[in-house]
Each structure stands twice: as C-alpha cells, then as structure tokens.
Short mmCIF file of C-alpha atoms and ligand atoms in Angstrom, two decimals:
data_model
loop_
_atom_site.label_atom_id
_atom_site.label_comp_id
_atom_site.label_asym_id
_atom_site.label_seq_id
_atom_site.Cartn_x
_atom_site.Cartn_y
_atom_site.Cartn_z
CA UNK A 1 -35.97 -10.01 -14.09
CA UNK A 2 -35.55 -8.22 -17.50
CA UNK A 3 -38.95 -6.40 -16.67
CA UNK A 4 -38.20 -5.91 -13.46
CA UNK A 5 -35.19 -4.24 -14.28
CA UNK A 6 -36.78 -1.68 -16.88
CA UNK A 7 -39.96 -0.93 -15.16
CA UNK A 8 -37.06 0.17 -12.31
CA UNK A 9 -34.89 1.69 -14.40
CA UNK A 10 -35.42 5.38 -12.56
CA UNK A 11 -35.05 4.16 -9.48
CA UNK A 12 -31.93 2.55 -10.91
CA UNK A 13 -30.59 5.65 -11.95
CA UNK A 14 -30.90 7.46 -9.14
CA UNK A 15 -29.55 4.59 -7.00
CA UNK A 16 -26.20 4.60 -9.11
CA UNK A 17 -26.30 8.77 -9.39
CA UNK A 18 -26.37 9.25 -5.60
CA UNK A 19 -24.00 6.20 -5.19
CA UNK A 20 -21.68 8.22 -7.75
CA UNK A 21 -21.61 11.36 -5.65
CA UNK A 22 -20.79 9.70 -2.55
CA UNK A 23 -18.27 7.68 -4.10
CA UNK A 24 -16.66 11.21 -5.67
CA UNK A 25 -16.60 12.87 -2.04
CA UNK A 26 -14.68 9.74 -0.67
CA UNK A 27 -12.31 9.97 -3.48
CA UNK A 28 -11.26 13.18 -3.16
CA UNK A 29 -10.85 12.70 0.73
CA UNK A 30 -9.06 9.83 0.18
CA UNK A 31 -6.82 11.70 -2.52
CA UNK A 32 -6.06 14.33 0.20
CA UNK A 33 -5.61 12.52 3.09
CA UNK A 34 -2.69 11.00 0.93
CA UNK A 35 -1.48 14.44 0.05
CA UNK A 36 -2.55 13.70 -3.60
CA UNK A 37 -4.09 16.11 -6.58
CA UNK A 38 -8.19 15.83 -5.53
CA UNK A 39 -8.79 14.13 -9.04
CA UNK A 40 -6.23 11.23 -8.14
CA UNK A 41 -8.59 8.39 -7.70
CA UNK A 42 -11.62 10.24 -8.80
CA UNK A 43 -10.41 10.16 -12.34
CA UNK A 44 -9.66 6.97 -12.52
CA UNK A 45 -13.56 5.61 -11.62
CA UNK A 46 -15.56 8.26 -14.01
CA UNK A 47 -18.74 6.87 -14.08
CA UNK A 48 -19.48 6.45 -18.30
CA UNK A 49 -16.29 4.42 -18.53
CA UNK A 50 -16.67 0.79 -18.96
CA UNK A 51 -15.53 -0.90 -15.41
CA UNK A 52 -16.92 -3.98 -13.56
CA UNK A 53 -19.06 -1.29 -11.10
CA UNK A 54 -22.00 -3.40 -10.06
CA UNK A 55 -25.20 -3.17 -7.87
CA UNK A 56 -25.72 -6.73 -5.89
CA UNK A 57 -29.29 -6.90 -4.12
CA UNK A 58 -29.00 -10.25 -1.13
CA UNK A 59 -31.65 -11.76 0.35
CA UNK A 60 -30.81 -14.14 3.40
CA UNK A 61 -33.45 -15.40 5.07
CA UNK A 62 -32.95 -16.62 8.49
CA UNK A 63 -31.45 -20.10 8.88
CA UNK A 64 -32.53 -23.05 11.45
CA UNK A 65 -29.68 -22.63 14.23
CA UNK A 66 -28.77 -26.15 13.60
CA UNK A 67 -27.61 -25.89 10.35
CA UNK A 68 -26.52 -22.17 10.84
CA UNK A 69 -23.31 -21.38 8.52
CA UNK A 70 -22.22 -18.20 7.31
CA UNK A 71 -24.10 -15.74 5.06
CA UNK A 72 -21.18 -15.24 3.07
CA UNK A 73 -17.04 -16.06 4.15
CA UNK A 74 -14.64 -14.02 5.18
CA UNK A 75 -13.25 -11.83 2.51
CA UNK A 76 -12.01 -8.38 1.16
CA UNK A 77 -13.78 -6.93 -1.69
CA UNK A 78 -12.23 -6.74 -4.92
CA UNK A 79 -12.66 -3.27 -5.86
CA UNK A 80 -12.58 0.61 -4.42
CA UNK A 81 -14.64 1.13 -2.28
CA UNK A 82 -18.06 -0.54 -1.37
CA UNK A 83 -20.87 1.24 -0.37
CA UNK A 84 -23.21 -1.36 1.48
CA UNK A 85 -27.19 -0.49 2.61
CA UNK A 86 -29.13 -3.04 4.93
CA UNK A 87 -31.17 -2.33 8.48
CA UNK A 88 -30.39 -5.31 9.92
CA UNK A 89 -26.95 -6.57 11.61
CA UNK A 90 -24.89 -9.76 10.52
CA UNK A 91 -22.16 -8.11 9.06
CA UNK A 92 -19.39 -8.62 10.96
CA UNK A 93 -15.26 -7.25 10.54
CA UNK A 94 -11.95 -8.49 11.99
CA UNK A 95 -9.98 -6.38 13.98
CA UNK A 96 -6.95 -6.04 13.00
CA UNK A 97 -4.11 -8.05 14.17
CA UNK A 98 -6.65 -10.37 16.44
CA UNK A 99 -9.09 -12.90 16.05
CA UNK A 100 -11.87 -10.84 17.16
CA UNK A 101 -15.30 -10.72 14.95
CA UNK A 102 -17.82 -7.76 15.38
CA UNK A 103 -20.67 -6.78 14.39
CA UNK A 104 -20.86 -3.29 12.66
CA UNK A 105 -24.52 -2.14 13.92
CA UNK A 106 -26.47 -0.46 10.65
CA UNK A 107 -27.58 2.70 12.08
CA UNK A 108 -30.77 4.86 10.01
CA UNK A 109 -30.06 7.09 7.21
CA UNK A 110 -26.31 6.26 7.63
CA UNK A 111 -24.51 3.93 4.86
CA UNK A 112 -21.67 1.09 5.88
CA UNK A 113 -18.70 1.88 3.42
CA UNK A 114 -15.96 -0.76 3.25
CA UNK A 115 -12.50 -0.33 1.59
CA UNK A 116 -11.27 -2.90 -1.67
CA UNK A 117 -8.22 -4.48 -2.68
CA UNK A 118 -7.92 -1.76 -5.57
CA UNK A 119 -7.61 0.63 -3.32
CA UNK A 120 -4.68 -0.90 -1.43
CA UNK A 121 -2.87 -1.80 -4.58
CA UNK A 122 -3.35 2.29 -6.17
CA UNK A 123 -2.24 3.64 -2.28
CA UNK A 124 0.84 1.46 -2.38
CA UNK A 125 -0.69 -0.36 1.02
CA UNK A 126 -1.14 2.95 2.76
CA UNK A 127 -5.13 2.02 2.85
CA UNK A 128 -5.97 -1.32 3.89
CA UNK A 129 -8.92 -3.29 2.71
CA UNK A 130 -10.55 -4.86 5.80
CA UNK A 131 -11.86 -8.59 6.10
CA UNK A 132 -15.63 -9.33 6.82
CA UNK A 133 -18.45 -11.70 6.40
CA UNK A 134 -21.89 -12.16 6.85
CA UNK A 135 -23.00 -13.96 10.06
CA UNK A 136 -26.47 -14.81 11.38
CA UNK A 137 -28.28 -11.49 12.50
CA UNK A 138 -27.56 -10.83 16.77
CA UNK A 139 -29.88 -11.16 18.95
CA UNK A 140 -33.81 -10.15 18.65
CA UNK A 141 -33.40 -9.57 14.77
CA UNK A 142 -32.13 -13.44 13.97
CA UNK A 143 -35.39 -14.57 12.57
CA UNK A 144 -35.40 -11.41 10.53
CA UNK A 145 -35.31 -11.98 6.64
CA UNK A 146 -31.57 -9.90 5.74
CA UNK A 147 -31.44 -7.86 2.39
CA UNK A 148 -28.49 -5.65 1.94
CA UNK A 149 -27.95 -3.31 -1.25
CA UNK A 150 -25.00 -2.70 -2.42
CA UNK A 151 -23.69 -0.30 -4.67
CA UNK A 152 -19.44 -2.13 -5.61
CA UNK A 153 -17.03 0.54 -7.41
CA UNK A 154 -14.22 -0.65 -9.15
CA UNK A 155 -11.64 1.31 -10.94
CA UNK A 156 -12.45 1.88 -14.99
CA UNK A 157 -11.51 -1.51 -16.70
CA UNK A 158 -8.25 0.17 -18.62
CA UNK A 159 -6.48 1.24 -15.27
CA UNK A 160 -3.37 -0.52 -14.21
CA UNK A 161 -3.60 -1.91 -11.47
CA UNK A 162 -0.47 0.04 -10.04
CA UNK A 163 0.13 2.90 -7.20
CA UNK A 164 -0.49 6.50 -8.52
CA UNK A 165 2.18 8.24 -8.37
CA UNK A 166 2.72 11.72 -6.35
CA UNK A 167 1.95 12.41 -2.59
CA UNK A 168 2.75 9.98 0.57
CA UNK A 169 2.57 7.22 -1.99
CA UNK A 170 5.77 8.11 -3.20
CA UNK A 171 7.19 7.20 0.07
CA UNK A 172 6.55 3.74 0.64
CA UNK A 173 9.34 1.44 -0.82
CA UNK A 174 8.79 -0.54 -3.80
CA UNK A 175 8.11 -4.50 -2.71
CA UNK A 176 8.17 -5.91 -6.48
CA UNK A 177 4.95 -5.36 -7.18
CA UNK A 178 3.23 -6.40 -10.43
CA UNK A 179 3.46 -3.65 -12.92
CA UNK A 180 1.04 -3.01 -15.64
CA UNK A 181 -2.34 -5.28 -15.16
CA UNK A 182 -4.73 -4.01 -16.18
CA UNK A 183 -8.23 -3.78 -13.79
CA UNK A 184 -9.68 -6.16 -16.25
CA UNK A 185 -7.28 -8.72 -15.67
CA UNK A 186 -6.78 -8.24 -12.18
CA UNK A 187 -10.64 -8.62 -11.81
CA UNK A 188 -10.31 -11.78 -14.22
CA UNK A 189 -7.82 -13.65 -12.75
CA UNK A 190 -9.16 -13.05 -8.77
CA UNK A 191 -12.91 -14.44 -10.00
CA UNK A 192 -10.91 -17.08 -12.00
CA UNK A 193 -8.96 -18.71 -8.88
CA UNK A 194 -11.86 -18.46 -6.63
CA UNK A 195 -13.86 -21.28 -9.26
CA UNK A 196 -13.45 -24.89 -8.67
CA UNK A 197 -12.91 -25.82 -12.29
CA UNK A 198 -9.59 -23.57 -12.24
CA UNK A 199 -8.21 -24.63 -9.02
CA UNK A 200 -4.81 -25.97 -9.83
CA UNK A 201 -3.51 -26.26 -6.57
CA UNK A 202 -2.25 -23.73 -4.04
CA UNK A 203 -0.44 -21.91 -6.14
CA UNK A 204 -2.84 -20.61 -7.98
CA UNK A 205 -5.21 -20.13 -5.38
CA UNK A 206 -2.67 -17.43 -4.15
CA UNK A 207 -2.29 -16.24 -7.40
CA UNK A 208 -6.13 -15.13 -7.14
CA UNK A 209 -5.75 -13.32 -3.36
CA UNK A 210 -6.36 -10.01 -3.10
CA UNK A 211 -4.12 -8.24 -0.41
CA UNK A 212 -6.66 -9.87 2.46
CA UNK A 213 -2.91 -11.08 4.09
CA UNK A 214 -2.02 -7.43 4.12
CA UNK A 215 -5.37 -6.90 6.19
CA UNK A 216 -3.92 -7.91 8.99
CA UNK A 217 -0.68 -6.71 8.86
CA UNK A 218 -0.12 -4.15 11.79
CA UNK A 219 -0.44 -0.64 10.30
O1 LIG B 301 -24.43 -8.01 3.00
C1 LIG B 301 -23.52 -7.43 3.56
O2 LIG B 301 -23.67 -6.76 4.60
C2 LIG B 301 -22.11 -7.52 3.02
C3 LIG B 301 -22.00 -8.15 1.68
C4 LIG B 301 -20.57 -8.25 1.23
O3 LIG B 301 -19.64 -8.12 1.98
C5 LIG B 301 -20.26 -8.51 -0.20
O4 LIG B 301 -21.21 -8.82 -0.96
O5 LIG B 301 -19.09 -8.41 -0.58
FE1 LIG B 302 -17.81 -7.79 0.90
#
C-alpha cells in the first residue's frame, strides 16, 4: 500500500490540488451567499494546516440480492464539505422532511458535492448537512463493481467548532450551543461514540451525533 502510495504520489497531488481549488470556490460562495467576508470559511480550511482532510477510495462489489444490505448507512458527513467522484449510481439522499430515498444519478465530468456537520455548526444551522447512504446500484448497472473517490474536507484541527461571526449568521438566535471545541475534539468524540467498545448507553451515543436530527428539520 506504502508503494502504492509513493509510486502515486503525483497523481496524489494533483488529486488533492484540484480538490483544493474546488473546495476554495465553494467556500467563498458559501461565505457570500451568507453575506460573509469571502475568506470566512476559506481561511479556516488552508490546505498546509494540520486537519483530519482525507481521501477515501471504496470498492463495493455487487452483492447476491439475497443477502443485499446497504453499502454504507444512513449518515451525514462529519466535516465541510465532501467532494465525492464515482460513475455508477447507489448513492442515494433523503428528502427532507419525508421518508423518500433517491438516487442522485453521477453524470460525466460533473462531481457530487455533499454538505458536513461542520458546516452546519460554523453557519449557525443556516446550511444543512443532508443524510445519505449507499444502496445497491439501480437497475442495468447492479452487477457493476462500485468505486467512488472521495476527496473529505474538514475544518483545520485548531478551529472551534463554533458559528463565525458577521453576516446572516448573526441573526439566528443562540440555542446553547457548545462553545469552544475544538475540530479535533469534535472529530474525536463523533468517531469515539460511533465504536462499540465506547458505547455507554444512549446517552452517549447522542453525545457523538452530528446535527443529522437537524437534517430534517423543515428549513
Ligand atoms: O460512495 C459514495 O457515493 C458515498 C460515500 C459516503 O457517503 C461516505 O463515505 O461518507
Ligand atoms: Fe457520506
């Protein structure tokens, strides 16, 4: 894997470089759409600051339909914003305030971006994270083997975990939230509740949700 890695390690590169640059344009749009300086978010995910930004590379190869489950559960991601590659379908999102599943159809050249739980927390619940999973591919591509790539931004591991301040954030009432966590141990303590061996009972598997109960609050 090691090898693998270095032999790669251009290709890396330019992966997390392009990834970057996306990432930089969504920020500032973000930032503005919230009537916020352009650097609002952007400086808070620069990309040679140590933060828990990862690249995950899934393979799922097609299941028997008798013993079909899901790919992966239903769930928010962590972090900013998720910028997800893969040609075939399976990923599926929940409308908001129903029980409806769909699929989001990959379409060529274009990239799926899904919003995080970080975001939600800096825009004081003006952006929403939304729930998905990972179903069986539809239709004609079901036998297909699935790989998705897929580039996960999180804000820089020193960064409370806290709205910014200025813009339309500075309208939304305060609801007690949790001052002064830092990214670090906001990551920490999700991945934490989420293991068996740390499972102390409902509580603290609450302790370790995201905002995925905001997802569905009407908006
Ligand atoms: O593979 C996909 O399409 C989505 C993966 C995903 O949601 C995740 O890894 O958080
Ligand atoms: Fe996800």
């Amino acid at each position: 894997m090691r090898d693998l890695i270095t032999k790669n390690r251009p290709n890396l590169a330019s992966y997390i470089y392009a990834n970057n640059a996306v990432l930089t344009t969504l920020f500032t749009a973000l930032a503005s759409s919230l009537e916020l300086p352009p650097s609002a978010f952007r400086s808070l995910h620069r990309l040679n600051s140590p933060s828990g930004c990862h690249i995950r590379f899934i393979r799922a190869p097609p299941q028997p339909m008798e013993e079909r489950s899901l790919a992966l559960g239903e769930h928010t991601d962590f972090g900013s914003l998720t910028i997800l590659f893969n040609r075939v379908g399976g990923l599926q999102v929940l409308l908001p305030n129903t029980s409806d599943w769909v699929y989001v159809r990959p379409m060529p050249g274009c990239a799926i971006i899904n919003l995080g739980d970080a975001m939600v927390k800096l825009s004081a619940g003006i952006l929403r994270s939304n729930m998905h999973r990972v179903v069986a591919p539809p239709g004609t591509q079901e036998d297909l083997v699935r790989y998705s790539l897929v580039y996960f931004s999180r804000p820089e591991y020193d960064v409370k975990m806290k709205r910014v301040e200025g813009g339309l954030v500075d309208r939304v009432a305060t609801d007690g939230e949790m001052e002064g966590e830092s990214t670090r141990e906001w990551l920490k303590r999700r991945h934490q509740g989420r293991k068996v061996q740390f499972f102390k009972g409902a509580e603290s598997w609450e302790g370790a949700m995201g905002t995925e109960a905001k997802a569905q609050i009407a908006v």
